[in-house]
Coordinates of C-alpha atoms in Angstrom, one line a residue:
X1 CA 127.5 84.0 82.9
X2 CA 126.6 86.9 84.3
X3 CA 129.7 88.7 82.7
X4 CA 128.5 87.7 79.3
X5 CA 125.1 89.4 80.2
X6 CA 126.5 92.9 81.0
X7 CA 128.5 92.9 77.5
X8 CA 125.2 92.0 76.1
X9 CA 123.7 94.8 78.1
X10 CA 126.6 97.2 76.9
X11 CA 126.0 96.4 73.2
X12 CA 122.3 97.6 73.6
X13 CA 123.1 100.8 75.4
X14 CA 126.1 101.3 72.6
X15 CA 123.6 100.7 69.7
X16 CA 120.8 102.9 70.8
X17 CA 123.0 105.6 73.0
X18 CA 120.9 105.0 76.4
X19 CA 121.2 103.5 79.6
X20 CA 119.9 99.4 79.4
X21 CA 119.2 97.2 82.3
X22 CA 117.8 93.5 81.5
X23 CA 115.5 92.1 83.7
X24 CA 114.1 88.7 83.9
X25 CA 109.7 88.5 83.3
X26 CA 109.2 88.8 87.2
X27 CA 111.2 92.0 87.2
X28 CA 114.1 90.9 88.6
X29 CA 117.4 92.4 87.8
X30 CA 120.0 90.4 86.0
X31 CA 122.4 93.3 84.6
X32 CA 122.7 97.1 83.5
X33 CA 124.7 98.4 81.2
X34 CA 127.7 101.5 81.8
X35 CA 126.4 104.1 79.8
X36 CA 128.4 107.7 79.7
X37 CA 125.6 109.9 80.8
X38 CA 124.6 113.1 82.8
X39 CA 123.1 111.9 86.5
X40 CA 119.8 112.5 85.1
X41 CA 120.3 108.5 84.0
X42 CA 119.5 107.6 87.3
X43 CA 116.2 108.4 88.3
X44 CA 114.6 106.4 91.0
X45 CA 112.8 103.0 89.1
X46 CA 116.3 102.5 87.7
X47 CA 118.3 103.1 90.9
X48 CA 115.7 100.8 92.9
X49 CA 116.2 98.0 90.0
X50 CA 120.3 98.1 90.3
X51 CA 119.9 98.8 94.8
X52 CA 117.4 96.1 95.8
X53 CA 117.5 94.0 92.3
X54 CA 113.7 94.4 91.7
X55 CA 110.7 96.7 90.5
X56 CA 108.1 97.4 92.7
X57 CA 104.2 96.4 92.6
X58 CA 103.3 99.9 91.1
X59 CA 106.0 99.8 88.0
X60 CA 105.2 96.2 87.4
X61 CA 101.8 97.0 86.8
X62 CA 102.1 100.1 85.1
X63 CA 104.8 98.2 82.3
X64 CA 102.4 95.2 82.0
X65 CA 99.6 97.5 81.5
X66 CA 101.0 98.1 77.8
X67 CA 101.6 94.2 76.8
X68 CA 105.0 94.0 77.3
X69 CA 104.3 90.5 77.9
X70 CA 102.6 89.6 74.3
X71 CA 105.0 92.4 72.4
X72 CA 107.3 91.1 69.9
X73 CA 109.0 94.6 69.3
X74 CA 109.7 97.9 71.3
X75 CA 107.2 99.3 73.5
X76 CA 107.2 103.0 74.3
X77 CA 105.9 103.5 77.8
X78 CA 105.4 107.1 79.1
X79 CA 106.2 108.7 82.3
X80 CA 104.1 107.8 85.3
X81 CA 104.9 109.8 88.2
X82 CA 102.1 108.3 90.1
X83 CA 103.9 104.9 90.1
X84 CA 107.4 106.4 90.3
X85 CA 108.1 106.1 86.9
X86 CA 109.3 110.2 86.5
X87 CA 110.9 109.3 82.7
X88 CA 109.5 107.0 80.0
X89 CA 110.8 104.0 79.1
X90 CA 111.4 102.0 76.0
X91 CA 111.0 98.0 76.7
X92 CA 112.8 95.7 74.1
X93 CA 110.7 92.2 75.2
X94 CA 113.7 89.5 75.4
X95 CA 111.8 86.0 73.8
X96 CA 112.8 82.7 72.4
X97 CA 110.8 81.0 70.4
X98 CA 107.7 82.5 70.9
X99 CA 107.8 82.6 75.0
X100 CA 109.2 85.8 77.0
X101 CA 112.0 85.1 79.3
X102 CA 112.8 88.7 80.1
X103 CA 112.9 92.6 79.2
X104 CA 115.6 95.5 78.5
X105 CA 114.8 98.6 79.6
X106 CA 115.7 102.0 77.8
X107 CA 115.3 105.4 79.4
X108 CA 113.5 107.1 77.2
X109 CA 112.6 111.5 77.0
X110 CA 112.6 111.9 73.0
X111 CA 109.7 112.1 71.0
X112 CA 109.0 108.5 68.6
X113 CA 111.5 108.4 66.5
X114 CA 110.9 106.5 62.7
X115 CA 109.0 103.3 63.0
X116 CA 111.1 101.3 62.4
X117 CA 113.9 103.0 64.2
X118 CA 117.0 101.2 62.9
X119 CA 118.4 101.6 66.3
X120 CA 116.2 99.8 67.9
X121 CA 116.0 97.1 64.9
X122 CA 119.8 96.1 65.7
X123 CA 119.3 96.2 69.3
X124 CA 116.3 93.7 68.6
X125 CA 118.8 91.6 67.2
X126 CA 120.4 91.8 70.6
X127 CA 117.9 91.0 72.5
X128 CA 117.1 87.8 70.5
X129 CA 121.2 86.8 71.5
X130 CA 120.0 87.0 75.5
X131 CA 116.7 85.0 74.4
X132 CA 118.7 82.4 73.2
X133 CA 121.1 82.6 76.7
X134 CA 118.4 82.8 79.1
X135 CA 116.4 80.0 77.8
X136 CA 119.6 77.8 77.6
X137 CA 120.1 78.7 81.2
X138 CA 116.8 77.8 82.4
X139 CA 116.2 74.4 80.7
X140 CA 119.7 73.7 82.1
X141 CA 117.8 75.0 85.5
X142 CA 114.7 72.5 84.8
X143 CA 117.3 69.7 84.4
X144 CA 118.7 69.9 87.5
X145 CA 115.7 70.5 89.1
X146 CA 114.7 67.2 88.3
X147 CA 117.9 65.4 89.2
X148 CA 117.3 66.8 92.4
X149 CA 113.5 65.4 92.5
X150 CA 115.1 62.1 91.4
X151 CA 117.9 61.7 94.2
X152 CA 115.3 63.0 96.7
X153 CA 112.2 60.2 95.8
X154 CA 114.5 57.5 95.0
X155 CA 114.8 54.0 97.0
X156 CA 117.1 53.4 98.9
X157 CA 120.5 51.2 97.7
X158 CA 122.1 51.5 94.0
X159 CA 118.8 53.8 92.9
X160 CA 119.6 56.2 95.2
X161 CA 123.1 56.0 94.4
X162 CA 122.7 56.2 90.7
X163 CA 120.3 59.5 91.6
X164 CA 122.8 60.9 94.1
X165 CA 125.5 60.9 90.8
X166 CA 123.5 62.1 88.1
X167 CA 122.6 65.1 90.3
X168 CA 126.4 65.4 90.6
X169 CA 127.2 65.6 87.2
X170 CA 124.2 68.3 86.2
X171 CA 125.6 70.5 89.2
X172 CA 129.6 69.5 88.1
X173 CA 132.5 71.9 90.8
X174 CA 128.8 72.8 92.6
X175 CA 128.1 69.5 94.0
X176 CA 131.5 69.2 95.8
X177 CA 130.3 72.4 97.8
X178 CA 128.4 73.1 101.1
X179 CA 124.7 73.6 100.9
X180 CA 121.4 73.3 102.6
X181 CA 118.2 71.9 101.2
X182 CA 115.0 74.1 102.2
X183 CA 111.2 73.2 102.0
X184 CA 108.7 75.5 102.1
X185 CA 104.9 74.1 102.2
X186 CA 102.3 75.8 100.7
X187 CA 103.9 77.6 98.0
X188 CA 101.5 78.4 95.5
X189 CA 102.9 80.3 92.1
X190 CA 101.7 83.5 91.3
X191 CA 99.7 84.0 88.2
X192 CA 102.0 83.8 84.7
X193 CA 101.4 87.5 83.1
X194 CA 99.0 86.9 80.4
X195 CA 100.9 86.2 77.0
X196 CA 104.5 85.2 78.3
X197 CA 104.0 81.6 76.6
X198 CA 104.7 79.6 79.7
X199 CA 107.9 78.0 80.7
X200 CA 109.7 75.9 77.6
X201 CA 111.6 74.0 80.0
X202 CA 109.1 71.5 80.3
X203 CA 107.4 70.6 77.8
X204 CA 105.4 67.3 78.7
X205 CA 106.9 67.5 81.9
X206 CA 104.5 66.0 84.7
X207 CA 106.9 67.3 88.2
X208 CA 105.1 71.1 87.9
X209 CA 108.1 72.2 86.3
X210 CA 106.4 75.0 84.4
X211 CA 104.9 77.1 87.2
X212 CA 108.2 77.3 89.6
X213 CA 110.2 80.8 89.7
X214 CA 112.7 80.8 88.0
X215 CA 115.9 79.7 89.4
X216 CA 118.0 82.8 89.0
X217 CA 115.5 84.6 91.5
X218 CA 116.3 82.7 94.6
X219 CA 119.9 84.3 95.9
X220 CA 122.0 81.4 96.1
X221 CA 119.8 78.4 94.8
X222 CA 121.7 75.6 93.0
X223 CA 118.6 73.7 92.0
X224 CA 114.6 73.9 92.9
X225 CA 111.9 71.3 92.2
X226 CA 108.4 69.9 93.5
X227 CA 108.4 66.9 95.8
X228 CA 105.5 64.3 95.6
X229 CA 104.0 65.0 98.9
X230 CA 103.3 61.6 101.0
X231 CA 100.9 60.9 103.2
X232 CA 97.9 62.9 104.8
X233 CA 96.6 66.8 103.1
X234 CA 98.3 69.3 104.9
X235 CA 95.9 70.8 107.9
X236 CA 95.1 74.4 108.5
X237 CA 95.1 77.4 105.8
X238 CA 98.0 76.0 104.3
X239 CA 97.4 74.9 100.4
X240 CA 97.9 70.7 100.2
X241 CA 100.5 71.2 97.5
X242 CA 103.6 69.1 97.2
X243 CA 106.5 70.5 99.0
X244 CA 109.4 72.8 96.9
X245 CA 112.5 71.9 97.9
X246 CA 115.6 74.4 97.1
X247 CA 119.4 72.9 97.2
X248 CA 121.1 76.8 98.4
X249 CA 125.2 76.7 97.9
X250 CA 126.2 78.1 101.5
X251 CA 129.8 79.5 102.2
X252 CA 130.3 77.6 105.0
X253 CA 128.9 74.9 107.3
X254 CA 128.5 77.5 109.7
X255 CA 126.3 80.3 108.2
X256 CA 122.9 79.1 107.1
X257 CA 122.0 82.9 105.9
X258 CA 122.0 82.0 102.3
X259 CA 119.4 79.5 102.9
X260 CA 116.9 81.8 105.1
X261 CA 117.4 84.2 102.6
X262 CA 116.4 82.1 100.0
X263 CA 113.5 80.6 101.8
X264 CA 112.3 84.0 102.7
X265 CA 112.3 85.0 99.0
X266 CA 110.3 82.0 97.8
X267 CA 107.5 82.8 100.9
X268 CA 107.6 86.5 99.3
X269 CA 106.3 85.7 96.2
X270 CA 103.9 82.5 97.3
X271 CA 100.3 83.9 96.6
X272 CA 99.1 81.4 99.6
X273 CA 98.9 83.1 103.3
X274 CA 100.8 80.8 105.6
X275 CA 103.2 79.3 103.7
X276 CA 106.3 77.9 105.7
X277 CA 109.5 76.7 105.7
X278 CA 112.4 74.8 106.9
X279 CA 116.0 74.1 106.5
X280 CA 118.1 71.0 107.1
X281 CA 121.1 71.0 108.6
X282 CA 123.9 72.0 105.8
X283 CA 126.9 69.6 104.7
X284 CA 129.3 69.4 102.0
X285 CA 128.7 67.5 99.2
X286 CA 125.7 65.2 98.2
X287 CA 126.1 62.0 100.6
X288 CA 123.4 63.1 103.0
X289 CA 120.8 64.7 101.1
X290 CA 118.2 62.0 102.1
X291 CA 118.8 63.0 105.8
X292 CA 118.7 66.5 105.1
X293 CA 115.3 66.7 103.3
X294 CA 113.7 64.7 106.1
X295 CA 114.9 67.4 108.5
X296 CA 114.2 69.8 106.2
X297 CA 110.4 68.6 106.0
X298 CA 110.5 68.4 109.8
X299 CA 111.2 71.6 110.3
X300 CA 108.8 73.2 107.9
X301 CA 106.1 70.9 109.8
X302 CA 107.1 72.7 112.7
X303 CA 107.0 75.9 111.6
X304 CA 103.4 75.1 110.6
X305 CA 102.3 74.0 114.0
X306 CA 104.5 76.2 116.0
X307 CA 104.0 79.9 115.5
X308 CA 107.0 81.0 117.5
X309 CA 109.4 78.5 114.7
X310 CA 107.3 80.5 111.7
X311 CA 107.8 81.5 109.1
X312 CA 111.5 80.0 108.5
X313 CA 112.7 76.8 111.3
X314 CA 116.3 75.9 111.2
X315 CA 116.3 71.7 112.1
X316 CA 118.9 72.5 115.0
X317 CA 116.4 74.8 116.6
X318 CA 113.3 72.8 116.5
X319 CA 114.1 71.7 120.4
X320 CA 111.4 68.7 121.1
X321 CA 110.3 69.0 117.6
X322 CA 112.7 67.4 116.2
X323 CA 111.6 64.1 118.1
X324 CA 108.2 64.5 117.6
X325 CA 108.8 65.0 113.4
X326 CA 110.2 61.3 113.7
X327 CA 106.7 59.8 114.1
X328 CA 105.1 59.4 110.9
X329 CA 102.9 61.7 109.3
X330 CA 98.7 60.3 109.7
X331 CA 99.6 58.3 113.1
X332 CA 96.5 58.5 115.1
X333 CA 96.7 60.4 118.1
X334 CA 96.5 58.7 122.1
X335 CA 93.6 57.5 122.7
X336 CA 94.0 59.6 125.9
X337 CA 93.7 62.6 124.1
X338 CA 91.8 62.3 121.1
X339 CA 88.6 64.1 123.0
X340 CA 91.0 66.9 123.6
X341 CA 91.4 67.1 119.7
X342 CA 87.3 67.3 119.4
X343 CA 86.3 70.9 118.1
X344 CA 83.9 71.1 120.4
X345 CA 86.8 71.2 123.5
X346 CA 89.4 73.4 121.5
X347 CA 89.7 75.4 124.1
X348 CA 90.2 72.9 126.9
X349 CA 93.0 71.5 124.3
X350 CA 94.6 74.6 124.3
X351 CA 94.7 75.6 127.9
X352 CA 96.3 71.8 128.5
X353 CA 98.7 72.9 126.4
X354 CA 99.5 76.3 127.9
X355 CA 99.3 75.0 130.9
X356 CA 101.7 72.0 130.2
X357 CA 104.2 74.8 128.4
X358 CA 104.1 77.0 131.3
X359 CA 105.5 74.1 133.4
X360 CA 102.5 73.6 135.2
X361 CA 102.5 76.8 137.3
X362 CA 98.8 77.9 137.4
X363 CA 99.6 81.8 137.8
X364 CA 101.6 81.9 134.5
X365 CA 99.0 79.5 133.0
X366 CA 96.0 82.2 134.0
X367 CA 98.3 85.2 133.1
X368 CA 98.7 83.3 129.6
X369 CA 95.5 82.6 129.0
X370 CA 93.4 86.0 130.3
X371 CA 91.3 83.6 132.5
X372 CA 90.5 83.8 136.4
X373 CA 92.9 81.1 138.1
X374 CA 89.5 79.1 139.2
X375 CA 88.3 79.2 135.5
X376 CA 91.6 76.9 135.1
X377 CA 90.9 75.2 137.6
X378 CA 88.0 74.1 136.7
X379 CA 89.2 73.5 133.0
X380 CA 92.2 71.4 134.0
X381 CA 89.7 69.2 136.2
X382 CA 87.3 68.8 132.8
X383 CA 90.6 68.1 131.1
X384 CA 91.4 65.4 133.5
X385 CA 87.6 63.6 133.4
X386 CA 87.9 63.7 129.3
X387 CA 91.2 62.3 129.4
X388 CA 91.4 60.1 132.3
X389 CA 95.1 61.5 133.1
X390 CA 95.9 62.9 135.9
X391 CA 97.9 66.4 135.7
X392 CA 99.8 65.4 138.9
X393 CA 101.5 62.6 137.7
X394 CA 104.7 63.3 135.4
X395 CA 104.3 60.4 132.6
X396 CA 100.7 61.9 132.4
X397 CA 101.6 65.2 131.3
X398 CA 104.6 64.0 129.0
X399 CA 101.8 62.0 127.5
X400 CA 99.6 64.9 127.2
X401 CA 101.9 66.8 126.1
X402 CA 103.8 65.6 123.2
X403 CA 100.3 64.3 121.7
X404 CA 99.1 67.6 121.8
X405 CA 102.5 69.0 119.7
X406 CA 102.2 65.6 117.9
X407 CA 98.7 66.3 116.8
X408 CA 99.3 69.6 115.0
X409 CA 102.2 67.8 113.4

């Protein structure tokens, strides 16, 4: 697919006698054209876009500032050294029906040619051809976006079954591959530039289609989608929006750096601060994906409670967590500890806990915490009269604890 874009690419840059790149609407690179051309083609926004695949903050917002996101022709944009743009650009706004689904870009250092310039007329023409492509490929996207949001909420038996195998077919050779699924809670979709028309891959759809990124811009994804979130709001700073889950083709079984890579993107462009995520353990082929998304979940969960697992938790790394994920999400805590989890005795909750992960020595505990060792002292004995444990006894501390991990579960 990809090949089919560069000769599209190639036919612009032959038409109009330039160097073309085509980018999707959040600025990231899909192909550029060979142009025969002195090195002067290469100036530094066009080397970034081809090196690191993107445009920075500064470009982006000097391009938008002329409407290339409500244009329906060229738009001649001038140099902006400022922003590191050091040559103007022409942008030829890539649309299908009505809604923008990408840009070509034109170096540009001649003075406006005739309006209409017949050049750029035919290369219009062009552009409408990758329109057509790109909105093809994301509806097929949105489709198996929500085969994947079908196999993942289905019950279990011959629904799950029939889920698991429709999934199959929308992926085809894919779904015979290794991947990892991914969750990241908290995600919440930057702002759509004003005038791209929206997503027209889901038209009526109710699963939140619309405002996900676009599939092409997460290295490695195979499908993306929003999972109906169950049970309690999602504590902390963290948005209570339903989980995105990301299926990520892997090479092997035993290198998961696709799937970070791909979660790290997603918590790039998440407009919420703390978003999190987590990744299952990967497998080939679609028979475990139920298992794989609850570990998936459980990890993220732990990321979000555990600073040290943030921002990105692998499930084999999670250590206790990964017992403590098992107990269901809203089960109330001890009764032990619940005056622990009063905001009023915060910080008696957390020096329990420091003091419980520092393996009960009081030195490291007192080093840990900046605090005189008979300020602990005296904290761990107030501990002990709220709880009615006693720190001495082993099944007392376990208690302790894993309902203090529990808790911020």
């Amino acid at each position: 697919m990809r090949g089919d874009y560069e000769e599209l690419v190639d036919e612009v840059s032959a038409l109009v006698g330039a160097p073309a790149t085509l980018e999707d609407r959040d600025f990231r690179l899909i192909a550029f054209g060979a142009h025969d051309s002195d090195d002067g083609a290469m100036d530094p926004v066009r080397t970034r876009s081809i090196l690191t695949r993107r445009s920075t903050a500064e470009v982006r917002s000097w391009f938008e500032r002329f409407g290339i996101a409500r244009a329906t022709g060229p738009v001649r944009i001038p140099a902006a050294p400022d922003a590191g743009v050091v040559r103007g650009r022409i942008c030829l706004p890539v649309r299908h029906r009505g809604i923008v689904h990408g840009y070509v870009w034109l170096l540009d250092d001649s003075d406006a040619g005739p309006d209409p310039d017949p050049r750029l007329v035919a290369a219009m023409e062009v552009c409408d051809r990758i329109g057509d492509r790109l909105a093809a490929e994301s509806r097929a996207g949105a489709d198996v976006g929500r085969e994947l949001r079908a196999a993942l909420t289905a019950g279990p038996g011959q629904r799950r079954e029939a889920a698991r195998d429709a999934l199959s077919a929308a992926l085809g050779p894919d779904a015979d591959e290794v991947h990892a699924l991914v969750c990241v809670l908290g995600w919440t979709a930057p702002p759509a530039p004003a005038g791209t028309g929206g997503s027209d891959t889901a038209d009526g759809a109710d699963d939140g289609s619309a405002e996900l990124p676009g599939i092409r811009s997460i290295p490695g994804a195979a499908a993306l989608c929003r999972v109906p979130a169950h049970g309690p709001p999602t504590p902390g700073p963290v948005p209570a929006a339903d989980p995105l889950a990301v299926l990520v083709r892997l090479r092997s079984v035993q290198h998961l750096s696709p799937a970070r890579t791909a979660a790290a993107r997603l918590l790039e462009t998440s407009t919420a601060p703390g978003a999190v995520a987590g990744i299952g353990d990967p497998a080939r082929g679609l028979d475990g994906l139920s298992e794989a998304w609850r570990q998936a979940t459980a990890a993220a969960r732990a990321a979000r409670a555990q600073p040290r697992l943030a921002p990105v938790a692998d499930w084999s790394g999670l250590g206790p967590y990964r017992m403590l994920s098992a107990l269901r999400g809203g089960t109330a805590p001890d009764p032990a500890v619940l005056p622990l989890l009063e905001p009023s005795h915060r910080e008696l909750a957390r020096t329990a806990e420091v003091y419980l992960d520092c393996a009960g020595q009081a030195g490291r505990t007192a080093a840990a915490l900046a605090i005189h060792r008979q300020t602990l002292y005296y904290r761990l004995s107030r501990i002990e009269q709220l709880t009615g444990l006693d720190l001495d006894e082993g099944e007392d501390r376990l208690l302790l604890h894993m309902a203090l991990k529990a808790a911020r579960l």
